[in-house]
PDB file of C-alpha atoms in Angstrom:
ATOM      1  CA  UNK U  75       0.158   0.113  -0.010  1.00 42.00           C
ATOM      2  CA  UNK U  76       1.453   3.827  -0.793  1.00 58.00           C
ATOM      3  CA  UNK U  77       0.776   6.667   1.310  1.00 61.00           C
ATOM      4  CA  UNK U  78      -2.918   7.791   1.162  1.00 68.00           C
ATOM      5  CA  UNK U  79      -3.095   9.855  -2.049  1.00 74.00           C
ATOM      6  CA  UNK U  80      -6.066  12.126   0.308  1.00 75.00           C
ATOM      7  CA  UNK U  81      -3.695  12.932   3.344  1.00 79.00           C
ATOM      8  CA  UNK U  82      -1.030  14.101   0.494  1.00 81.00           C
ATOM      9  CA  UNK U  83      -3.425  16.219  -1.305  1.00 82.00           C
ATOM     10  CA  UNK U  84      -5.418  17.828   1.793  1.00 81.00           C
ATOM     11  CA  UNK U  85      -1.772  18.826   3.567  1.00 87.00           C
ATOM     12  CA  UNK U  86      -0.984  20.243  -0.297  1.00 89.00           C
ATOM     13  CA  UNK U  87      -4.149  22.163  -0.965  1.00 90.00           C
ATOM     14  CA  UNK U  88      -4.637  23.832   2.812  1.00 90.00           C
ATOM     15  CA  UNK U  89      -1.499  24.596   2.745  1.00 91.00           C
ATOM     16  CA  UNK U  90      -1.486  26.183   0.031  1.00 93.00           C
ATOM     17  CA  UNK U  91      -4.707  27.633   0.683  1.00 94.00           C
ATOM     18  CA  UNK U  92      -3.941  29.085   3.751  1.00 95.00           C
ATOM     19  CA  UNK U  93      -0.490  30.839   2.920  1.00 95.00           C
ATOM     20  CA  UNK U  94      -2.090  32.809   0.539  1.00 95.00           C
ATOM     21  CA  UNK U  95      -5.328  33.383   2.720  1.00 95.00           C
ATOM     22  CA  UNK U  96      -3.107  34.885   5.203  1.00 95.00           C
ATOM     23  CA  UNK U  97      -1.200  36.745   2.785  1.00 95.00           C
ATOM     24  CA  UNK U  98      -4.168  38.345   1.243  1.00 93.00           C
ATOM     25  CA  UNK U  99      -5.777  39.560   4.640  1.00 93.00           C
ATOM     26  CA  UNK U 100      -2.118  40.842   5.787  1.00 94.00           C
ATOM     27  CA  UNK U 101      -1.389  42.641   2.445  1.00 94.00           C
ATOM     28  CA  UNK U 102      -4.696  43.061   1.194  1.00 92.00           C
ATOM     29  CA  UNK U 103      -5.762  44.210   4.353  1.00 91.00           C
ATOM     30  CA  UNK U 104      -3.467  47.061   5.925  1.00 92.00           C
ATOM     31  CA  UNK U 105      -3.883  48.562   2.006  1.00 88.00           C
ATOM     32  CA  UNK U 106      -1.100  47.017   0.614  1.00 91.00           C
ATOM     33  CA  UNK U 107      -2.801  45.501  -2.416  1.00 91.00           C
ATOM     34  CA  UNK U 108      -5.379  47.573  -3.447  1.00 90.00           C
ATOM     35  CA  UNK U 109      -8.900  46.570  -3.584  1.00 89.00           C
ATOM     36  CA  UNK U 110     -10.706  45.233  -6.592  1.00 89.00           C
ATOM     37  CA  UNK U 111     -13.010  43.059  -7.457  1.00 92.00           C
ATOM     38  CA  UNK U 112     -12.076  40.290 -10.057  1.00 93.00           C
ATOM     39  CA  UNK U 113      -8.720  40.157  -8.571  1.00 93.00           C
ATOM     40  CA  UNK U 114     -10.270  39.439  -4.999  1.00 91.00           C
ATOM     41  CA  UNK U 115     -12.976  36.928  -6.210  1.00 93.00           C
ATOM     42  CA  UNK U 116     -10.942  34.757  -7.819  1.00 94.00           C
ATOM     43  CA  UNK U 117      -7.857  34.985  -5.251  1.00 93.00           C
ATOM     44  CA  UNK U 118     -10.100  34.308  -2.741  1.00 93.00           C
ATOM     45  CA  UNK U 119     -12.146  31.957  -4.243  1.00 94.00           C
ATOM     46  CA  UNK U 120      -9.291  30.396  -4.752  1.00 94.00           C
ATOM     47  CA  UNK U 121      -7.856  30.326  -1.428  1.00 94.00           C
ATOM     48  CA  UNK U 122     -10.698  29.172  -0.076  1.00 94.00           C
ATOM     49  CA  UNK U 123     -11.455  26.668  -3.125  1.00 94.00           C
ATOM     50  CA  UNK U 124      -7.882  24.934  -2.027  1.00 93.00           C
ATOM     51  CA  UNK U 125      -9.052  24.741   1.937  1.00 92.00           C
ATOM     52  CA  UNK U 126     -12.048  22.886   1.303  1.00 91.00           C
ATOM     53  CA  UNK U 127     -11.123  20.796  -1.258  1.00 90.00           C
ATOM     54  CA  UNK U 128      -8.111  19.710   1.156  1.00 86.00           C
ATOM     55  CA  UNK U 129     -10.775  19.129   4.022  1.00 84.00           C
ATOM     56  CA  UNK U 130     -13.532  17.626   1.727  1.00 82.00           C
ATOM     57  CA  UNK U 131     -10.146  15.095   0.347  1.00 79.00           C
ATOM     58  CA  UNK U 132      -9.430  14.482   3.859  1.00 74.00           C
ATOM     59  CA  UNK U 133     -12.567  13.093   4.428  1.00 70.00           C
ATOM     60  CA  UNK U 134     -11.864  10.003   1.736  1.00 65.00           C
ATOM     61  CA  UNK U 135      -9.081   9.000   4.543  1.00 60.00           C
ATOM     62  CA  UNK U 136     -11.625   7.658   6.943  1.00 63.00           C
ATOM     63  CA  UNK U 137     -13.781   4.613   7.027  1.00 60.00           C
ATOM     64  CA  UNK U 138     -16.949   5.937   8.466  1.00 63.00           C
ATOM     65  CA  UNK U 139     -16.742   9.914   7.005  1.00 61.00           C
ATOM     66  CA  UNK U 140     -20.110  10.593   8.211  1.00 61.00           C
ATOM     67  CA  UNK U 141     -18.151  10.617  11.249  1.00 62.00           C
ATOM     68  CA  UNK U 142     -16.144  13.176  11.205  1.00 63.00           C
ATOM     69  CA  UNK U 143     -17.868  16.120  12.957  1.00 65.00           C
ATOM     70  CA  UNK U 144     -16.872  13.711  15.933  1.00 68.00           C
ATOM     71  CA  UNK U 145     -13.072  14.797  15.879  1.00 68.00           C
ATOM     72  CA  UNK U 146     -14.119  18.363  16.848  1.00 71.00           C
ATOM     73  CA  UNK U 147     -15.528  17.433  20.362  1.00 73.00           C
ATOM     74  CA  UNK U 148     -11.634  16.455  21.406  1.00 74.00           C
ATOM     75  CA  UNK U 149      -9.659  19.632  20.933  1.00 74.00           C
ATOM     76  CA  UNK U 150      -8.743  19.516  24.334  1.00 78.00           C
ATOM     77  CA  UNK U 151      -6.261  16.303  23.531  1.00 79.00           C
ATOM     78  CA  UNK U 152      -6.020  15.808  19.555  1.00 83.00           C
ATOM     79  CA  UNK U 153      -4.278  18.036  17.498  1.00 86.00           C
ATOM     80  CA  UNK U 154      -6.206  16.325  14.729  1.00 84.00           C
ATOM     81  CA  UNK U 155      -9.332  17.746  16.702  1.00 85.00           C
ATOM     82  CA  UNK U 156      -7.770  21.499  16.936  1.00 89.00           C
ATOM     83  CA  UNK U 157      -7.046  21.187  13.369  1.00 88.00           C
ATOM     84  CA  UNK U 158     -10.664  21.007  12.914  1.00 86.00           C
ATOM     85  CA  UNK U 159     -12.036  23.784  14.825  1.00 90.00           C
ATOM     86  CA  UNK U 160      -9.284  25.905  13.440  1.00 92.00           C
ATOM     87  CA  UNK U 161      -9.940  25.452   9.986  1.00 90.00           C
ATOM     88  CA  UNK U 162     -13.589  25.976  10.569  1.00 90.00           C
ATOM     89  CA  UNK U 163     -13.069  28.940  12.600  1.00 94.00           C
ATOM     90  CA  UNK U 164     -11.055  30.863  10.484  1.00 95.00           C
ATOM     91  CA  UNK U 165     -13.656  30.636   7.975  1.00 94.00           C
ATOM     92  CA  UNK U 166     -15.784  33.588   9.476  1.00 95.00           C
ATOM     93  CA  UNK U 167     -13.014  36.164   9.214  1.00 96.00           C
ATOM     94  CA  UNK U 168     -12.369  35.283   5.909  1.00 95.00           C
ATOM     95  CA  UNK U 169     -15.747  35.846   5.004  1.00 94.00           C
ATOM     96  CA  UNK U 170     -15.809  39.018   6.544  1.00 95.00           C
ATOM     97  CA  UNK U 171     -12.851  39.998   5.056  1.00 95.00           C
ATOM     98  CA  UNK U 172     -13.581  38.955   1.245  1.00 93.00           C
ATOM     99  CA  UNK U 173     -16.779  40.903   1.546  1.00 94.00           C
ATOM    100  CA  UNK U 174     -15.116  43.933   2.306  1.00 94.00           C
ATOM    101  CA  UNK U 175     -12.341  43.485   0.316  1.00 93.00           C
ATOM    102  CA  UNK U 176     -13.307  42.267  -3.155  1.00 89.00           C
ATOM    103  CA  UNK U 177     -16.785  42.965  -2.929  1.00 91.00           C
ATOM    104  CA  UNK U 178     -17.236  46.543  -1.127  1.00 91.00           C
ATOM    105  CA  UNK U 179     -13.693  46.973  -2.484  1.00 89.00           C
ATOM    106  CA  UNK U 180     -12.297  48.907   1.434  1.00 90.00           C
ATOM    107  CA  UNK U 181      -9.057  48.291   2.430  1.00 88.00           C
ATOM    108  CA  UNK U 182      -8.689  49.335   6.711  1.00 88.00           C
ATOM    109  CA  UNK U 183     -10.717  49.400   9.314  1.00 92.00           C
ATOM    110  CA  UNK U 184     -12.936  46.730  10.236  1.00 94.00           C
ATOM    111  CA  UNK U 185     -11.182  44.814   6.719  1.00 94.00           C
ATOM    112  CA  UNK U 186      -7.742  45.314   7.932  1.00 94.00           C
ATOM    113  CA  UNK U 187      -9.013  43.604  11.832  1.00 96.00           C
ATOM    114  CA  UNK U 188     -10.526  40.805   9.711  1.00 95.00           C
ATOM    115  CA  UNK U 189      -7.754  40.132   7.503  1.00 95.00           C
ATOM    116  CA  UNK U 190      -5.754  40.079  10.308  1.00 96.00           C
ATOM    117  CA  UNK U 191      -7.909  37.533  11.627  1.00 97.00           C
ATOM    118  CA  UNK U 192      -8.230  35.551   8.401  1.00 96.00           C
ATOM    119  CA  UNK U 193      -4.205  35.812   8.501  1.00 96.00           C
ATOM    120  CA  UNK U 194      -3.865  34.590  12.194  1.00 96.00           C
ATOM    121  CA  UNK U 195      -6.400  31.210  11.813  1.00 96.00           C
ATOM    122  CA  UNK U 196      -4.088  30.587   9.033  1.00 95.00           C
ATOM    123  CA  UNK U 197      -1.341  30.299  10.986  1.00 96.00           C
ATOM    124  CA  UNK U 198      -3.209  28.756  13.724  1.00 96.00           C
ATOM    125  CA  UNK U 199      -4.761  25.812  11.773  1.00 94.00           C
ATOM    126  CA  UNK U 200      -1.397  24.970   9.700  1.00 95.00           C
ATOM    127  CA  UNK U 201       0.388  25.164  13.152  1.00 95.00           C
ATOM    128  CA  UNK U 202      -1.629  22.286  14.333  1.00 93.00           C
ATOM    129  CA  UNK U 203      -1.817  20.101  11.117  1.00 92.00           C
ATOM    130  CA  UNK U 204       2.218  20.246  10.899  1.00 92.00           C
ATOM    131  CA  UNK U 205       2.067  19.128  15.028  1.00 93.00           C
ATOM    132  CA  UNK U 206      -0.762  16.110  14.175  1.00 90.00           C
ATOM    133  CA  UNK U 207       2.523  14.896  12.991  1.00 88.00           C
ATOM    134  CA  UNK U 208       5.537  16.086  15.311  1.00 90.00           C
ATOM    135  CA  UNK U 209       3.516  15.110  18.335  1.00 89.00           C
ATOM    136  CA  UNK U 210       3.953  11.318  17.110  1.00 84.00           C
ATOM    137  CA  UNK U 211       6.666  10.158  19.266  1.00 83.00           C
ATOM    138  CA  UNK U 212       6.410   6.987  17.854  1.00 78.00           C
ATOM    139  CA  UNK U 213       7.870   8.209  14.293  1.00 82.00           C
ATOM    140  CA  UNK U 214      10.879   9.584  14.705  1.00 81.00           C
ATOM    141  CA  UNK U 215      11.200  10.933  11.122  1.00 85.00           C
ATOM    142  CA  UNK U 216       8.510  13.343  11.981  1.00 86.00           C
ATOM    143  CA  UNK U 217       9.087  13.769  15.898  1.00 86.00           C
ATOM    144  CA  UNK U 218      11.425  16.183  15.085  1.00 89.00           C
ATOM    145  CA  UNK U 219      12.307  20.066  15.263  1.00 92.00           C
ATOM    146  CA  UNK U 220      11.860  20.152  11.200  1.00 93.00           C
ATOM    147  CA  UNK U 221       8.406  19.430  10.875  1.00 93.00           C
ATOM    148  CA  UNK U 222       5.991  22.186  12.428  1.00 94.00           C
ATOM    149  CA  UNK U 223       8.597  24.650  10.633  1.00 95.00           C
ATOM    150  CA  UNK U 224       8.511  22.782   7.652  1.00 95.00           C
ATOM    151  CA  UNK U 225       4.391  23.677   7.336  1.00 95.00           C
ATOM    152  CA  UNK U 226       5.007  27.160   7.774  1.00 95.00           C
ATOM    153  CA  UNK U 227       7.612  27.256   5.588  1.00 96.00           C
ATOM    154  CA  UNK U 228       5.921  25.403   3.109  1.00 96.00           C
ATOM    155  CA  UNK U 229       2.591  26.996   3.602  1.00 95.00           C
ATOM    156  CA  UNK U 230       4.377  30.897   2.960  1.00 96.00           C
ATOM    157  CA  UNK U 231       6.181  29.816   0.595  1.00 96.00           C
ATOM    158  CA  UNK U 232       3.360  28.018  -1.979  1.00 96.00           C
ATOM    159  CA  UNK U 233       0.936  30.745  -0.838  1.00 95.00           C
ATOM    160  CA  UNK U 234       3.588  33.257  -1.777  1.00 96.00           C
ATOM    161  CA  UNK U 235       3.971  32.203  -5.434  1.00 96.00           C
ATOM    162  CA  UNK U 236       0.198  31.979  -6.145  1.00 96.00           C
ATOM    163  CA  UNK U 237      -0.404  35.228  -5.499  1.00 96.00           C
ATOM    164  CA  UNK U 238       2.720  36.395  -7.448  1.00 95.00           C
ATOM    165  CA  UNK U 239       0.825  34.922 -10.219  1.00 95.00           C
ATOM    166  CA  UNK U 240      -2.495  35.817  -9.088  1.00 95.00           C
ATOM    167  CA  UNK U 241      -1.403  39.327  -9.041  1.00 95.00           C
ATOM    168  CA  UNK U 242       1.176  38.858 -12.497  1.00 94.00           C
ATOM    169  CA  UNK U 243      -2.050  37.775 -14.340  1.00 93.00           C
ATOM    170  CA  UNK U 244      -4.157  41.108 -13.490  1.00 93.00           C
ATOM    171  CA  UNK U 245      -1.129  43.025 -14.577  1.00 90.00           C
ATOM    172  CA  UNK U 246      -0.689  44.268 -10.851  1.00 90.00           C
ATOM    173  CA  UNK U 247       2.469  42.614  -9.947  1.00 84.00           C
ATOM    174  CA  UNK U 248       4.438  43.574  -7.359  1.00 88.00           C
ATOM    175  CA  UNK U 249       8.142  43.234  -7.365  1.00 92.00           C
ATOM    176  CA  UNK U 250       8.125  42.681  -3.058  1.00 93.00           C
ATOM    177  CA  UNK U 251       5.832  39.938  -2.992  1.00 94.00           C
ATOM    178  CA  UNK U 252       7.665  38.578  -6.159  1.00 95.00           C
ATOM    179  CA  UNK U 253      11.068  38.456  -4.231  1.00 96.00           C
ATOM    180  CA  UNK U 254       8.944  37.367  -1.155  1.00 95.00           C
ATOM    181  CA  UNK U 255       7.890  34.023  -2.884  1.00 96.00           C
ATOM    182  CA  UNK U 256      12.023  33.949  -4.448  1.00 96.00           C
ATOM    183  CA  UNK U 257      13.425  33.755  -1.074  1.00 97.00           C
ATOM    184  CA  UNK U 258      10.796  31.650   0.031  1.00 96.00           C
ATOM    185  CA  UNK U 259      10.952  28.859  -2.301  1.00 97.00           C
ATOM    186  CA  UNK U 260      14.914  28.980  -1.701  1.00 97.00           C
ATOM    187  CA  UNK U 261      14.290  28.752   2.360  1.00 97.00           C
ATOM    188  CA  UNK U 262      12.006  25.818   1.880  1.00 96.00           C
ATOM    189  CA  UNK U 263      14.684  24.771  -0.146  1.00 97.00           C
ATOM    190  CA  UNK U 264      17.267  24.518   2.241  1.00 97.00           C
ATOM    191  CA  UNK U 265      14.793  23.258   4.662  1.00 96.00           C
ATOM    192  CA  UNK U 266      13.907  20.505   2.644  1.00 96.00           C
ATOM    193  CA  UNK U 267      17.492  19.652   2.322  1.00 96.00           C
ATOM    194  CA  UNK U 268      18.149  20.120   5.899  1.00 95.00           C
ATOM    195  CA  UNK U 269      15.188  17.497   6.793  1.00 94.00           C
ATOM    196  CA  UNK U 270      16.654  15.271   4.931  1.00 93.00           C
ATOM    197  CA  UNK U 271      20.418  15.044   5.944  1.00 93.00           C
ATOM    198  CA  UNK U 272      18.758  15.043   9.505  1.00 90.00           C
ATOM    199  CA  UNK U 273      16.480  12.089   8.809  1.00 87.00           C
ATOM    200  CA  UNK U 274      19.424  10.075   6.952  1.00 85.00           C
ATOM    201  CA  UNK U 275      21.696  10.734   9.888  1.00 84.00           C
ATOM    202  CA  UNK U 276      19.053   9.148  12.138  1.00 76.00           C
ATOM    203  CA  UNK U 277      19.906   6.575  14.902  1.00 73.00           C
ATOM    204  CA  UNK U 278      16.603   5.048  16.202  1.00 69.00           C
ATOM    205  CA  UNK U 279      17.375   3.199  19.841  1.00 65.00           C
ATOM    206  CA  UNK U 280      14.626   1.443  19.585  1.00 69.00           C
ATOM    207  CA  UNK U 281      14.909  -2.372  18.506  1.00 67.00           C
ATOM    208  CA  UNK U 282      13.071  -5.530  18.892  1.00 64.00           C
ATOM    209  CA  UNK U 283      14.921  -6.443  21.808  1.00 67.00           C
ATOM    210  CA  UNK U 284      14.453  -3.145  23.815  1.00 68.00           C
ATOM    211  CA  UNK U 285      10.582  -3.392  22.663  1.00 67.00           C
ATOM    212  CA  UNK U 286      10.481  -6.710  24.869  1.00 68.00           C
ATOM    213  CA  UNK U 287      13.295  -6.180  27.079  1.00 71.00           C
ATOM    214  CA  UNK U 288      14.829  -9.344  26.631  1.00 70.00           C
ATOM    215  CA  UNK U 289      18.563  -9.031  26.523  1.00 71.00           C
ATOM    216  CA  UNK U 290      21.642 -12.071  25.356  1.00 69.00           C
ATOM    217  CA  UNK U 291      20.183 -12.458  21.663  1.00 72.00           C
ATOM    218  CA  UNK U 292      18.526 -11.124  18.817  1.00 73.00           C
ATOM    219  CA  UNK U 293      15.021 -10.826  19.148  1.00 67.00           C
ATOM    220  CA  UNK U 294      13.014 -11.897  16.095  1.00 70.00           C
ATOM    221  CA  UNK U 295       9.725 -12.125  14.992  1.00 67.00           C
ATOM    222  CA  UNK U 296       8.565 -15.696  13.673  1.00 66.00           C
ATOM    223  CA  UNK U 297       5.342 -15.233  13.328  1.00 64.00           C
ATOM    224  CA  UNK U 298       2.612 -12.260  12.495  1.00 62.00           C
ATOM    225  CA  UNK U 299       0.260 -11.072  15.357  1.00 63.00           C
ATOM    226  CA  UNK U 300      -2.266 -11.376  12.791  1.00 64.00           C
ATOM    227  CA  UNK U 301      -2.591 -12.659   8.996  1.00 63.00           C
ATOM    228  CA  UNK U 302      -3.706  -9.522   7.048  1.00 65.00           C
ATOM    229  CA  UNK U 303      -2.305  -6.370   6.813  1.00 63.00           C
ATOM    230  CA  UNK U 304      -3.678  -3.692   9.498  1.00 62.00           C
ATOM    231  CA  UNK U 305      -4.439   0.065   8.973  1.00 61.00           C
ATOM    232  CA  UNK U 306      -0.703   0.898  10.500  1.00 62.00           C
ATOM    233  CA  UNK U 307       0.960  -1.308   7.999  1.00 62.00           C
ATOM    234  CA  UNK U 308      -0.726  -0.108   5.089  1.00 61.00           C
ATOM    235  CA  UNK U 309      -0.566   3.181   5.966  1.00 58.00           C
ATOM    236  CA  UNK U 310       2.805   3.591   8.285  1.00 57.00           C
ATOM    237  CA  UNK U 311       4.419   0.486   7.331  1.00 54.00           C
ATOM    238  CA  UNK U 312       5.445   1.380   3.268  1.00 59.00           C
ATOM    239  CA  UNK U 313       8.581   0.689   2.141  1.00 61.00           C
ATOM    240  CA  UNK U 314      10.661   2.246  -0.720  1.00 62.00           C
ATOM    241  CA  UNK U 315      13.905   1.201  -2.384  1.00 53.00           C
ATOM    242  CA  UNK U 316      17.013   3.726  -1.173  1.00 60.00           C
ATOM    243  CA  UNK U 317      16.887   3.852  -5.040  1.00 72.00           C
ATOM    244  CA  UNK U 318      13.301   5.273  -5.863  1.00 78.00           C
ATOM    245  CA  UNK U 319      13.855   7.594  -2.977  1.00 82.00           C
ATOM    246  CA  UNK U 320      17.019   9.117  -4.071  1.00 87.00           C
ATOM    247  CA  UNK U 321      15.296   9.266  -7.982  1.00 90.00           C
ATOM    248  CA  UNK U 322      11.957  11.689  -5.897  1.00 91.00           C
ATOM    249  CA  UNK U 323      13.904  13.616  -4.111  1.00 92.00           C
ATOM    250  CA  UNK U 324      15.828  15.021  -7.226  1.00 94.00           C
ATOM    251  CA  UNK U 325      12.393  15.209  -8.911  1.00 94.00           C
ATOM    252  CA  UNK U 326      10.876  16.870  -5.634  1.00 94.00           C
ATOM    253  CA  UNK U 327      14.407  19.410  -5.881  1.00 95.00           C
ATOM    254  CA  UNK U 328      13.543  20.067  -9.946  1.00 96.00           C
ATOM    255  CA  UNK U 329       9.701  20.491  -9.281  1.00 96.00           C
ATOM    256  CA  UNK U 330       9.088  21.799  -6.644  1.00 94.00           C
ATOM    257  CA  UNK U 331      12.187  24.351  -5.878  1.00 96.00           C
ATOM    258  CA  UNK U 332      14.643  24.745  -8.794  1.00 97.00           C
ATOM    259  CA  UNK U 333      11.957  25.564 -11.733  1.00 97.00           C
ATOM    260  CA  UNK U 334       9.982  27.863  -9.838  1.00 96.00           C
ATOM    261  CA  UNK U 335      13.114  29.666  -8.321  1.00 96.00           C
ATOM    262  CA  UNK U 336      14.358  30.081 -12.188  1.00 96.00           C
ATOM    263  CA  UNK U 337      10.882  31.125 -13.106  1.00 96.00           C
ATOM    264  CA  UNK U 338      10.638  33.771 -10.751  1.00 96.00           C
ATOM    265  CA  UNK U 339      14.378  35.201 -11.608  1.00 95.00           C
ATOM    266  CA  UNK U 340      12.908  35.354 -15.330  1.00 95.00           C
ATOM    267  CA  UNK U 341       9.565  36.920 -14.137  1.00 94.00           C
ATOM    268  CA  UNK U 342      11.830  40.314 -12.118  1.00 91.00           C
ATOM    269  CA  UNK U 343      13.075  40.926 -15.791  1.00 88.00           C
ATOM    270  CA  UNK U 344      10.643  40.117 -17.847  1.00 88.00           C
ATOM    271  CA  UNK U 345       7.508  42.335 -19.119  1.00 89.00           C
ATOM    272  CA  UNK U 346       3.718  41.466 -19.312  1.00 87.00           C
ATOM    273  CA  UNK U 347       2.223  38.925 -20.628  1.00 90.00           C
ATOM    274  CA  UNK U 348       5.671  36.942 -20.499  1.00 93.00           C
ATOM    275  CA  UNK U 349       5.766  37.175 -16.735  1.00 93.00           C
ATOM    276  CA  UNK U 350       2.135  36.393 -16.032  1.00 94.00           C
ATOM    277  CA  UNK U 351       2.798  33.432 -18.041  1.00 95.00           C
ATOM    278  CA  UNK U 352       6.153  32.439 -16.387  1.00 95.00           C
ATOM    279  CA  UNK U 353       4.295  32.915 -12.666  1.00 95.00           C
ATOM    280  CA  UNK U 354       1.826  30.439 -13.558  1.00 96.00           C
ATOM    281  CA  UNK U 355       4.388  27.943 -14.912  1.00 97.00           C
ATOM    282  CA  UNK U 356       5.906  28.169 -11.883  1.00 96.00           C
ATOM    283  CA  UNK U 357       3.136  27.745  -9.418  1.00 96.00           C
ATOM    284  CA  UNK U 358       2.313  24.805 -11.720  1.00 96.00           C
ATOM    285  CA  UNK U 359       5.071  23.722 -10.960  1.00 96.00           C
ATOM    286  CA  UNK U 360       5.704  23.966  -7.822  1.00 96.00           C
ATOM    287  CA  UNK U 361       2.329  22.288  -6.670  1.00 94.00           C
ATOM    288  CA  UNK U 362       3.329  19.090  -8.281  1.00 94.00           C
ATOM    289  CA  UNK U 363       6.530  19.171  -6.940  1.00 94.00           C
ATOM    290  CA  UNK U 364       4.838  19.433  -3.174  1.00 94.00           C
ATOM    291  CA  UNK U 365       2.818  16.346  -4.279  1.00 92.00           C
ATOM    292  CA  UNK U 366       6.367  14.744  -4.286  1.00 91.00           C
ATOM    293  CA  UNK U 367       7.256  16.191  -1.429  1.00 93.00           C
ATOM    294  CA  UNK U 368       4.604  15.142   0.596  1.00 90.00           C
ATOM    295  CA  UNK U 369       3.959  11.813  -0.728  1.00 88.00           C
ATOM    296  CA  UNK U 370       7.786  11.454   0.316  1.00 88.00           C
ATOM    297  CA  UNK U 371       6.876  12.618   3.671  1.00 89.00           C
ATOM    298  CA  UNK U 372       4.710   9.345   4.403  1.00 84.00           C
ATOM    299  CA  UNK U 373       6.620   7.139   2.685  1.00 81.00           C
ATOM    300  CA  UNK U 374      10.001   7.562   3.961  1.00 81.00           C
ATOM    301  CA  UNK U 375       8.454   7.490   7.766  1.00 79.00           C
ATOM    302  CA  UNK U 376       8.718   4.244   9.833  1.00 76.00           C
ATOM    303  CA  UNK U 377       6.510   3.942  12.409  1.00 70.00           C
ATOM    304  CA  UNK U 378       8.339   1.756  15.478  1.00 69.00           C
ATOM    305  CA  UNK U 379       5.121  -1.046  15.650  1.00 66.00           C
ATOM    306  CA  UNK U 380       6.816  -2.309  12.415  1.00 65.00           C
ATOM    307  CA  UNK U 381       9.260  -3.821  14.920  1.00 63.00           C
ATOM    308  CA  UNK U 382       6.556  -6.287  15.565  1.00 62.00           C
ATOM    309  CA  UNK U 383       6.820  -7.736  11.780  1.00 61.00           C
ATOM    310  CA  UNK U 384      10.493  -8.482  11.871  1.00 56.00           C
ATOM    311  CA  UNK U 385      11.233  -5.137  10.630  1.00 56.00           C
ATOM    312  CA  UNK U 386      14.002  -3.460  11.558  1.00 56.00           C
TER     313      UNK U 386
END
């Protein structure tokens, strides 16, 4: 079994959507981006559309999707529940900001407050998503200082590249937004390389011996606890060959980081409409590359429970 594609798409779509929403809320609400009807409709529609598409896709990972609403009741102890609460709560200020900025053409005042609250809700939601994985101690590749910042960096990166593409397509491109999108892409690339370096050097102290408390020899599993694969083996026990992992890492670096960075650099010296075309291609390339990156994020993770199935 491969990592669940619904969760892979969820993390990319919501990350990009909340990143775009946060930037719109701050820059639009404070007047750095002037209100414009179609820009607002398309931009807010894209941000909220990505968020809704991601949230809906995540229900495909549930055995009983109709019971998804019950997850909201566990917000005191569950990061997944906190994510759900934060994601829904963010829609309130986002809707108010969209009405004021896009439909009424206002910025500042109550529109700015709504925009800042939408941005704060977006950041909070992305943090709760990252903590779902960073809090899982049985998965050493996720339970590290790299996981949560990665979610925030990638959200800002994809949201910034999307915002630049939108501004360029409406011929109101901002050099500041473009440069920030380029710098965020380079920062995301550097952070991903650092994460891979950390995970490749990771030494997991838990073995079958330490798990069972037995010493004086090597503990081996001679029989599975059950006859069929369970949930954890399907989702957390996927094994990917090292050569395939290395190939996918190269693809990720090229499509998610290198190509968008080069295209954004070209935009700096290109007139419209070439700048708009290059910006759109950068956004498309990065989204496709991040799908590969997130697939690897799940495929390369190893759950401690696999020790009980004879895997080291």
